[in-house]
Amino acid sequence: MALAAIKVAPSQAERRNFQRVRVKVYGRYMLEDRTEHPCQVIDMSPGDVALRANRPGELGEKVIVYLDHIGRIEGVVTRLFRDGFAMTILASERKRDKLAAQLTWLANRHELDLPEDRRHERITPRNPLSTLRLDDGQEYRCRIIDLSLSGAAIEIEVKPPLGAAVTLGAMRGRVVRHFEDGVAIEFAMLQREDTLAAAFSGN
């Protein structure tokens, strides 16, 4: 119990230093036993985050989280509640500054109901067959379920770990979600519509 009390203290300090904002962001987290689970952000600051989750872990447990729009964060479970948990975010000052900017953008996007809140329009490629290349050079055939300027959902037999760097066709990105038949990829940069059309036109 003493260890848990020590772990909780930083979160209390973080809540004084950083203002939490309510944002609707989805992701996945990995506990110390290497199991992965889906989650949704309830509210978040550059110093801590509250997550809605089915399996919260234990007080003091280290957690790695991959969030849409935000990326990878690491921290320690500091509080448990009925449908989730809160955790500190262990990060450098530079990373915290980046998180603050990302959260400001996300919060403003929701307030203004900007088009990005609905993500980018999905495109059904004329030629859905492609190749996914992993960082180690291995290549796998895949089928594109849908495609947008910011990412793609693909059917594939293998499931690279969340956060893994991959290349779909000629577009670099990272794995942000697993589902039953494949993975979702977020591109490293927004693509142009004509570039996507040319890449998957079937010519």
Coordinates of N, CA and C in Angstrom, one line a residue:
M1 N 0.8 -1.2 0.0 CA 0.0 0.0 0.0 C 0.9 1.2 0.0
A2 N 2.0 1.2 0.7 CA 2.9 2.4 0.8 C 3.4 2.7 -0.6
L3 N 3.7 1.7 -1.4 CA 4.2 1.9 -2.8 C 3.1 2.6 -3.6
A4 N 1.8 2.2 -3.5 CA 0.8 2.8 -4.2 C 0.6 4.3 -3.8
A5 N 0.7 4.6 -2.5 CA 0.6 6.0 -2.1 C 1.7 6.8 -2.7
I6 N 2.9 6.3 -2.8 CA 4.0 7.1 -3.3 C 3.7 7.4 -4.8
K7 N 3.1 6.4 -5.5 CA 2.8 6.5 -6.9 C 1.7 7.6 -7.2
V8 N 0.8 7.7 -6.2 CA -0.3 8.6 -6.4 C 0.1 10.0 -6.3
A9 N 1.1 10.3 -5.5 CA 1.5 11.7 -5.2 C 1.8 12.5 -6.4
P10 N 2.6 12.0 -7.4 CA 2.9 12.8 -8.6 C 1.7 13.2 -9.4
S11 N 0.6 12.4 -9.4 CA -0.6 12.7 -10.1 C -1.3 13.9 -9.5
Q12 N -1.3 14.0 -8.2 CA -1.9 15.1 -7.5 C -1.2 16.4 -7.9
A13 N 0.2 16.3 -7.9 CA 1.0 17.5 -8.3 C 0.7 17.9 -9.8
E14 N 0.6 16.9 -10.7 CA 0.3 17.1 -12.1 C -1.0 17.8 -12.2
R15 N -2.0 17.4 -11.5 CA -3.3 18.0 -11.6 C -3.3 19.5 -11.2
R16 N -2.4 19.9 -10.3 CA -2.3 21.3 -9.9 C -1.6 22.1 -11.0
N17 N -0.6 21.4 -11.7 CA 0.2 22.1 -12.7 C -0.5 22.2 -14.1
F18 N -1.3 21.2 -14.4 CA -1.8 21.2 -15.8 C -3.4 21.1 -15.7
Q19 N -4.0 21.8 -16.6 CA -5.4 21.8 -16.7 C -5.9 20.7 -17.6
R20 N -6.8 19.8 -17.1 CA -7.3 18.7 -17.9 C -8.3 19.2 -18.9
V21 N -8.4 18.7 -20.1 CA -9.4 19.0 -21.0 C -10.1 17.7 -21.4
R22 N -11.4 17.9 -21.7 CA -12.2 16.7 -22.1 C -12.1 16.6 -23.7
V23 N -11.6 15.5 -24.1 CA -11.4 15.2 -25.5 C -11.9 13.8 -25.8
K24 N -12.4 13.6 -27.0 CA -12.9 12.2 -27.4 C -11.8 11.6 -28.3
V25 N -11.0 10.8 -27.7 CA -9.9 10.2 -28.4 C -9.9 8.7 -28.0
Y26 N -9.7 7.9 -29.0 CA -9.7 6.4 -28.8 C -8.2 5.9 -28.9
G27 N -8.0 4.7 -28.4 CA -6.7 4.1 -28.5 C -6.6 2.7 -27.9
R28 N -5.4 2.3 -27.6 CA -5.2 1.0 -27.0 C -4.1 1.1 -26.0
Y29 N -4.1 0.3 -24.9 CA -3.0 0.4 -23.9 C -2.5 -1.0 -23.6
M30 N -1.3 -1.1 -23.2 CA -0.7 -2.4 -22.9 C -0.2 -2.3 -21.4
L31 N -0.6 -3.4 -20.7 CA -0.3 -3.5 -19.3 C 1.1 -4.3 -19.2
E32 N 1.6 -4.4 -17.9 CA 2.9 -5.0 -17.7 C 2.9 -6.5 -18.1
D33 N 1.7 -7.2 -18.2 CA 1.7 -8.6 -18.6 C 1.6 -8.7 -20.1
R34 N 1.8 -7.6 -20.8 CA 1.9 -7.5 -22.3 C 0.5 -7.7 -23.0
T35 N -0.6 -7.7 -22.2 CA -1.9 -7.8 -22.8 C -2.3 -6.4 -23.3
E36 N -3.1 -6.3 -24.4 CA -3.5 -5.0 -25.0 C -5.0 -4.9 -24.9
H37 N -5.5 -3.7 -24.6 CA -6.9 -3.5 -24.4 C -7.3 -2.1 -25.0
P38 N -8.6 -2.0 -25.5 CA -9.0 -0.8 -26.1 C -9.4 0.2 -25.0
C39 N -9.3 1.5 -25.3 CA -9.6 2.6 -24.3 C -10.1 3.8 -25.0
Q40 N -10.7 4.7 -24.2 CA -11.1 6.0 -24.7 C -10.8 7.1 -23.6
V41 N -10.2 8.2 -24.1 CA -9.8 9.2 -23.2 C -11.1 9.9 -22.6
I42 N -11.2 10.1 -21.3 CA -12.3 10.9 -20.7 C -11.8 12.3 -20.6
D43 N -10.7 12.5 -20.0 CA -10.1 13.9 -20.0 C -8.5 13.7 -19.9
M44 N -7.8 14.7 -20.2 CA -6.4 14.6 -20.3 C -5.7 15.9 -20.1
S45 N -4.5 15.9 -19.6 CA -3.6 17.1 -19.5 C -2.2 16.6 -19.9
P46 N -1.2 17.5 -20.1 CA 0.1 17.0 -20.4 C 0.8 16.2 -19.3
G47 N 0.1 16.2 -18.1 CA 0.7 15.4 -17.0 C 0.0 14.2 -16.6
D48 N -1.3 14.0 -17.0 CA -2.0 12.8 -16.6 C -3.2 12.7 -17.5
V49 N -3.8 11.5 -17.4 CA -5.0 11.2 -18.3 C -5.9 10.2 -17.6
A50 N -7.2 10.4 -17.8 CA -8.2 9.4 -17.3 C -8.7 8.7 -18.5
L51 N -8.8 7.4 -18.4 CA -9.2 6.5 -19.5 C -10.4 5.6 -19.2
R52 N -11.3 5.5 -20.1 CA -12.4 4.6 -19.9 C -11.9 3.2 -20.5
A53 N -11.9 2.2 -19.6 CA -11.3 0.9 -20.0 C -11.9 -0.2 -19.2
N54 N -12.0 -1.4 -19.8 CA -12.6 -2.6 -19.2 C -11.7 -3.2 -18.2
R55 N -10.3 -3.2 -18.4 CA -9.4 -3.8 -17.5 C -8.4 -2.7 -17.1
P56 N -8.5 -2.2 -15.9 CA -7.7 -1.0 -15.5 C -6.3 -1.3 -15.0
G57 N -5.9 -2.6 -14.7 CA -4.6 -2.8 -14.1 C -4.6 -2.5 -12.7
E58 N -3.4 -2.4 -12.1 CA -3.2 -2.2 -10.6 C -2.6 -0.9 -10.3
L59 N -2.9 -0.3 -9.1 CA -2.2 0.9 -8.7 C -0.7 0.7 -8.8
G60 N 0.0 1.7 -9.4 CA 1.5 1.6 -9.5 C 2.0 0.9 -10.7
E61 N 1.0 0.2 -11.5 CA 1.4 -0.5 -12.6 C 1.8 0.4 -13.8
K62 N 2.9 0.0 -14.5 CA 3.3 0.8 -15.7 C 2.4 0.5 -16.9
V63 N 2.0 1.5 -17.6 CA 1.1 1.4 -18.8 C 1.7 2.1 -20.0
I64 N 1.6 1.5 -21.2 CA 1.9 2.1 -22.4 C 0.7 2.3 -23.2
V65 N 0.4 3.5 -23.7 CA -0.9 3.8 -24.4 C -0.6 4.4 -25.7
Y66 N -1.3 3.9 -26.8 CA -1.2 4.5 -28.1 C -2.6 5.2 -28.4
L67 N -2.6 6.5 -28.6 CA -3.8 7.2 -28.8 C -3.9 7.8 -30.2
D68 N -5.1 7.7 -30.8 CA -5.3 8.4 -32.1 C -5.0 9.9 -32.0
H69 N -4.3 10.5 -33.0 CA -4.0 11.9 -33.0 C -2.8 12.3 -32.1
I70 N -2.5 11.5 -31.1 CA -1.5 11.8 -30.1 C -0.3 11.0 -30.1
G71 N -0.5 9.7 -30.3 CA 0.7 8.8 -30.4 C 0.9 8.0 -29.1
R72 N 2.1 7.7 -28.8 CA 2.5 6.8 -27.7 C 2.7 7.7 -26.4
I73 N 2.2 7.3 -25.3 CA 2.5 7.9 -24.0 C 2.7 6.7 -23.0
E74 N 3.5 7.0 -22.0 CA 3.8 6.0 -21.0 C 3.5 6.6 -19.6
G75 N 3.1 5.8 -18.7 CA 2.9 6.3 -17.3 C 2.6 5.2 -16.3
V76 N 2.0 5.6 -15.2 CA 1.8 4.7 -14.1 C 0.4 4.9 -13.6
V77 N -0.3 3.8 -13.3 CA -1.7 3.9 -12.8 C -1.7 4.5 -11.4
T78 N -2.5 5.6 -11.2 CA -2.6 6.3 -10.0 C -3.9 6.2 -9.3
R79 N -5.0 5.9 -10.1 CA -6.3 5.9 -9.5 C -7.2 4.9 -10.3
L80 N -8.1 4.2 -9.6 CA -9.0 3.3 -10.2 C -10.4 3.8 -10.0
F81 N -11.3 3.7 -11.0 CA -12.7 4.0 -10.8 C -13.5 2.9 -11.5
R82 N -14.8 3.1 -11.5 CA -15.8 2.0 -11.9 C -15.5 1.5 -13.3
D83 N -15.3 2.4 -14.3 CA -15.2 2.0 -15.7 C -13.9 2.4 -16.3
G84 N -12.8 2.5 -15.5 CA -11.5 2.9 -16.0 C -10.5 3.2 -15.0
F85 N -9.5 4.0 -15.4 CA -8.4 4.3 -14.5 C -7.8 5.7 -14.9
A86 N -7.0 6.2 -14.0 CA -6.2 7.4 -14.3 C -4.7 7.1 -14.2
M87 N -3.9 7.7 -14.9 CA -2.5 7.5 -14.9 C -1.7 8.8 -15.1
T88 N -0.5 8.8 -14.5 CA 0.4 9.9 -14.8 C 1.0 9.7 -16.2
I89 N 1.5 10.8 -16.8 CA 2.2 10.7 -18.0 C 3.7 11.0 -17.7
L90 N 4.5 10.1 -18.0 CA 6.0 10.2 -17.8 C 6.6 10.8 -19.1
A91 N 7.0 12.0 -19.1 CA 7.5 12.6 -20.4 C 8.4 13.7 -20.1
S92 N 9.3 14.0 -21.1 CA 10.2 15.1 -21.0 C 9.4 16.4 -21.1
E93 N 10.1 17.6 -20.8 CA 9.4 18.9 -21.0 C 9.0 19.1 -22.4
R94 N 9.9 18.7 -23.3 CA 9.6 18.8 -24.8 C 8.3 18.0 -25.2
K95 N 8.2 16.8 -24.7 CA 7.1 16.0 -25.0 C 5.8 16.6 -24.4
R96 N 5.9 17.1 -23.1 CA 4.8 17.8 -22.5 C 4.3 19.0 -23.3
D97 N 5.3 19.8 -23.8 CA 4.9 20.9 -24.6 C 4.1 20.5 -25.9
K98 N 4.6 19.4 -26.5 CA 3.9 18.9 -27.7 C 2.5 18.4 -27.3
L99 N 2.4 17.7 -26.2 CA 1.1 17.2 -25.7 C 0.1 18.4 -25.5
A100 N 0.6 19.4 -24.9 CA -0.2 20.6 -24.6 C -0.7 21.2 -25.9
A101 N 0.1 21.3 -27.0 CA -0.3 21.8 -28.3 C -1.3 20.9 -28.9
Q102 N -1.1 19.6 -28.8 CA -2.0 18.6 -29.4 C -3.4 18.7 -28.7
L103 N -3.4 18.8 -27.4 CA -4.6 18.9 -26.6 C -5.4 20.1 -26.9
T104 N -4.7 21.3 -27.0 CA -5.3 22.5 -27.4 C -6.0 22.4 -28.7
W105 N -5.3 21.8 -29.7 CA -5.9 21.6 -31.0 C -7.1 20.7 -31.0
L106 N -7.0 19.6 -30.3 CA -8.1 18.7 -30.2 C -9.3 19.3 -29.5
A107 N -9.1 20.1 -28.4 CA -10.2 20.7 -27.7 C -10.8 21.8 -28.6
N108 N -10.1 22.6 -29.3 CA -10.6 23.6 -30.2 C -11.4 23.0 -31.3
R109 N -10.9 21.9 -31.8 CA -11.5 21.2 -32.9 C -12.9 20.8 -32.5
H110 N -13.1 20.3 -31.3 CA -14.4 19.8 -30.8 C -15.3 21.1 -30.7
E111 N -14.7 22.1 -30.1 CA -15.5 23.3 -29.8 C -16.1 23.9 -31.1
L112 N -15.2 24.0 -32.1 CA -15.6 24.6 -33.4 C -16.3 23.7 -34.4
D113 N -16.3 22.4 -34.0 CA -16.9 21.4 -34.9 C -16.2 21.4 -36.3
L114 N -14.9 21.5 -36.3 CA -14.2 21.5 -37.6 C -14.3 20.2 -38.4
P115 N -14.2 20.3 -39.7 CA -14.4 19.0 -40.5 C -13.5 17.9 -40.0
E116 N -12.3 18.2 -39.5 CA -11.3 17.2 -39.1 C -11.9 16.3 -38.0
D117 N -12.9 16.8 -37.3 CA -13.5 16.0 -36.2 C -14.2 14.8 -36.8
R118 N -14.5 14.8 -38.0 CA -15.2 13.7 -38.6 C -14.2 12.9 -39.4
R119 N -12.9 13.2 -39.2 CA -11.8 12.6 -39.9 C -12.0 12.9 -41.4
H120 N -11.1 12.3 -42.2 CA -11.2 12.6 -43.6 C -12.1 11.6 -44.3
E121 N -12.7 12.1 -45.4 CA -13.7 11.2 -46.1 C -13.0 10.0 -46.6
R122 N -13.7 8.9 -46.4 CA -13.2 7.6 -46.8 C -13.3 7.3 -48.3
I123 N -12.3 6.7 -48.8 CA -12.3 6.5 -50.3 C -12.2 5.0 -50.4
T124 N -13.0 4.4 -51.3 CA -12.9 3.0 -51.7 C -12.0 2.9 -52.9
P125 N -10.8 2.3 -52.8 CA -9.8 2.3 -53.9 C -10.3 1.4 -55.0
R126 N -10.0 1.8 -56.2 CA -10.4 1.0 -57.4 C -9.6 -0.3 -57.4
N127 N -8.4 -0.3 -56.9 CA -7.6 -1.5 -56.8 C -7.3 -1.7 -55.3
P128 N -8.0 -2.6 -54.6 CA -7.8 -2.7 -53.2 C -6.6 -3.5 -52.8
L129 N -5.9 -4.2 -53.7 CA -4.8 -5.1 -53.4 C -3.5 -4.2 -53.3
S130 N -2.8 -4.5 -52.2 CA -1.5 -3.7 -52.0 C -0.5 -4.6 -51.2
T131 N 0.6 -4.0 -50.8 CA 1.6 -4.6 -50.1 C 2.0 -3.8 -48.8
L132 N 2.0 -4.5 -47.7 CA 2.5 -3.8 -46.5 C 3.9 -4.3 -46.1
R133 N 4.8 -3.3 -46.0 CA 6.2 -3.6 -45.7 C 6.5 -3.2 -44.3
L134 N 7.1 -4.1 -43.5 CA 7.5 -3.8 -42.1 C 8.9 -3.2 -42.1
D135 N 9.2 -2.7 -40.9 CA 10.5 -2.0 -40.7 C 11.7 -3.0 -41.0
D136 N 11.5 -4.3 -40.7 CA 12.5 -5.3 -40.9 C 12.6 -5.8 -42.4
G137 N 11.8 -5.2 -43.3 CA 11.9 -5.5 -44.7 C 10.9 -6.6 -45.2
Q138 N 10.3 -7.2 -44.2 CA 9.3 -8.3 -44.6 C 8.1 -7.6 -45.3
E139 N 7.6 -8.3 -46.3 CA 6.4 -7.7 -47.0 C 5.3 -8.7 -47.0
Y140 N 4.0 -8.2 -46.9 CA 2.8 -9.0 -46.9 C 1.8 -8.5 -47.8
R141 N 1.1 -9.3 -48.5 CA 0.0 -8.9 -49.4 C -1.2 -8.5 -48.5
C142 N -1.9 -7.5 -48.8 CA -3.0 -7.1 -48.0 C -4.2 -6.5 -48.9
R143 N -5.3 -6.4 -48.4 CA -6.5 -5.8 -49.1 C -7.0 -4.5 -48.4
I144 N -7.0 -3.4 -49.1 CA -7.5 -2.2 -48.4 C -9.0 -2.2 -48.3
I145 N -9.5 -2.0 -47.1 CA -10.9 -2.0 -46.8 C -11.4 -0.6 -47.1
D146 N -10.7 0.4 -46.5 CA -11.0 1.8 -46.9 C -9.8 2.7 -46.7
L147 N -9.9 3.9 -47.2 CA -8.7 4.7 -47.4 C -9.1 6.2 -47.2
S148 N -8.2 6.9 -46.5 CA -8.5 8.4 -46.5 C -7.2 9.1 -46.6
L149 N -7.2 10.4 -46.6 CA -6.0 11.2 -46.7 C -5.0 11.0 -45.5
S150 N -5.6 10.5 -44.4 CA -4.8 10.4 -43.1 C -4.5 8.9 -42.8
G151 N -5.1 7.9 -43.4 CA -4.8 6.6 -43.0 C -5.6 5.6 -43.8
A152 N -5.5 4.3 -43.4 CA -6.2 3.2 -44.1 C -6.5 2.1 -43.1
A153 N -7.6 1.3 -43.5 CA -7.9 0.1 -42.8 C -7.6 -1.0 -43.8
I154 N -6.8 -2.0 -43.4 CA -6.5 -3.1 -44.3 C -6.8 -4.5 -43.7
E155 N -7.1 -5.4 -44.5 CA -7.2 -6.8 -44.1 C -5.8 -7.5 -44.4
I156 N -5.3 -8.1 -43.4 CA -4.0 -8.7 -43.5 C -3.8 -9.9 -42.5
E157 N -3.1 -10.9 -42.8 CA -3.0 -12.0 -41.9 C -2.1 -11.7 -40.7
V158 N -1.1 -10.9 -40.8 CA -0.2 -10.6 -39.7 C -0.7 -9.3 -39.0
K159 N -0.4 -9.2 -37.7 CA -0.8 -7.9 -37.0 C 0.5 -7.4 -36.3
P160 N 1.2 -6.4 -37.0 CA 2.3 -5.8 -36.4 C 1.9 -5.1 -35.1
P161 N 2.8 -4.9 -34.1 CA 2.4 -4.3 -32.9 C 1.9 -2.9 -33.0
L162 N 1.1 -2.4 -32.1 CA 0.7 -1.0 -32.2 C 1.9 -0.1 -32.1
G163 N 1.9 0.9 -32.9 CA 3.0 1.9 -33.0 C 4.1 1.5 -34.0
A164 N 4.0 0.2 -34.5 CA 5.0 -0.2 -35.5 C 5.0 0.6 -36.7
A165 N 6.2 1.0 -37.2 CA 6.4 1.7 -38.5 C 6.2 0.7 -39.6
V166 N 5.3 1.1 -40.6 CA 5.0 0.3 -41.7 C 5.0 1.2 -43.0
T167 N 5.0 0.5 -44.2 CA 4.8 1.3 -45.4 C 3.7 0.5 -46.2
L168 N 2.7 1.2 -46.5 CA 1.6 0.7 -47.3 C 1.8 1.2 -48.8
G169 N 2.1 0.3 -49.7 CA 2.5 0.8 -51.0 C 3.7 1.6 -50.9
A170 N 3.6 2.9 -51.2 CA 4.7 3.9 -51.0 C 4.5 4.8 -49.9
M171 N 3.5 4.6 -49.0 CA 3.2 5.6 -48.0 C 3.6 5.1 -46.6
R172 N 4.4 5.9 -45.9 CA 4.9 5.5 -44.6 C 3.8 5.8 -43.6
G173 N 3.8 5.0 -42.5 CA 2.8 5.3 -41.5 C 3.1 4.4 -40.3
R174 N 2.1 4.3 -39.4 CA 2.3 3.4 -38.2 C 1.0 2.7 -37.9
V175 N 1.0 1.6 -37.2 CA -0.2 0.8 -36.8 C -0.8 1.5 -35.6
V176 N -2.1 1.9 -35.7 CA -2.7 2.5 -34.6 C -3.9 1.7 -34.0
R177 N -4.3 0.6 -34.7 CA -5.4 -0.2 -34.1 C -5.4 -1.6 -34.7
H178 N -5.7 -2.5 -33.9 CA -6.0 -3.9 -34.4 C -7.5 -4.2 -34.4
F179 N -7.9 -4.9 -35.4 CA -9.3 -5.4 -35.4 C -9.3 -6.9 -35.9
E180 N -10.4 -7.5 -35.9 CA -10.5 -9.0 -36.1 C -9.7 -9.4 -37.4
D181 N -9.9 -8.7 -38.5 CA -9.3 -9.2 -39.8 C -8.1 -8.4 -40.2
G182 N -7.6 -7.5 -39.4 CA -6.5 -6.7 -39.9 C -6.1 -5.6 -39.0
V183 N -5.6 -4.5 -39.6 CA -5.1 -3.3 -38.8 C -5.5 -2.0 -39.4
A184 N -5.4 -1.0 -38.6 CA -5.6 0.4 -39.1 C -4.3 1.1 -39.0
I185 N -4.0 1.9 -40.1 CA -2.7 2.6 -40.2 C -3.0 4.1 -40.3
E186 N -2.2 4.8 -39.6 CA -2.2 6.3 -39.7 C -0.9 6.7 -40.5
F187 N -1.1 7.4 -41.6 CA 0.0 7.9 -42.4 C 0.9 8.9 -41.7
A188 N 2.2 8.9 -42.0 CA 3.1 9.8 -41.4 C 2.8 11.3 -41.7
M189 N 2.2 11.5 -42.9 CA 1.7 12.8 -43.3 C 0.5 12.7 -44.1
L190 N -0.3 13.8 -44.1 CA -1.5 13.8 -44.9 C -1.2 13.6 -46.4
Q191 N -1.9 12.8 -47.0 CA -1.7 12.5 -48.5 C -2.6 13.4 -49.3
R192 N -2.2 13.6 -50.5 CA -3.0 14.3 -51.5 C -4.0 13.4 -52.1
E193 N -5.2 13.9 -52.5 CA -6.2 13.0 -53.0 C -5.8 12.4 -54.4
D194 N -5.1 13.2 -55.2 CA -4.6 12.7 -56.5 C -3.5 11.7 -56.3
T195 N -2.7 11.8 -55.3 CA -1.6 10.8 -55.0 C -2.3 9.5 -54.7
L196 N -3.3 9.5 -53.8 CA -4.0 8.2 -53.4 C -4.7 7.6 -54.7
A197 N -5.3 8.5 -55.5 CA -6.0 8.0 -56.7 C -5.0 7.3 -57.6
A198 N -3.8 7.9 -57.8 CA -2.8 7.4 -58.7 C -2.2 6.1 -58.1
A199 N -2.0 6.0 -56.8 CA -1.4 4.9 -56.1 C -2.3 3.6 -56.2
F200 N -3.6 3.8 -56.1 CA -4.5 2.7 -56.0 C -5.6 2.7 -57.1
S201 N -5.2 3.2 -58.3 CA -6.1 3.3 -59.4 C -6.3 1.9 -60.1
G202 N -5.3 1.1 -59.9 CA -5.4 -0.2 -60.7 C -4.7 -0.2 -62.0
N203 N -4.0 0.9 -62.3 CA -3.3 1.0 -63.6 C -2.0 0.3 -63.5

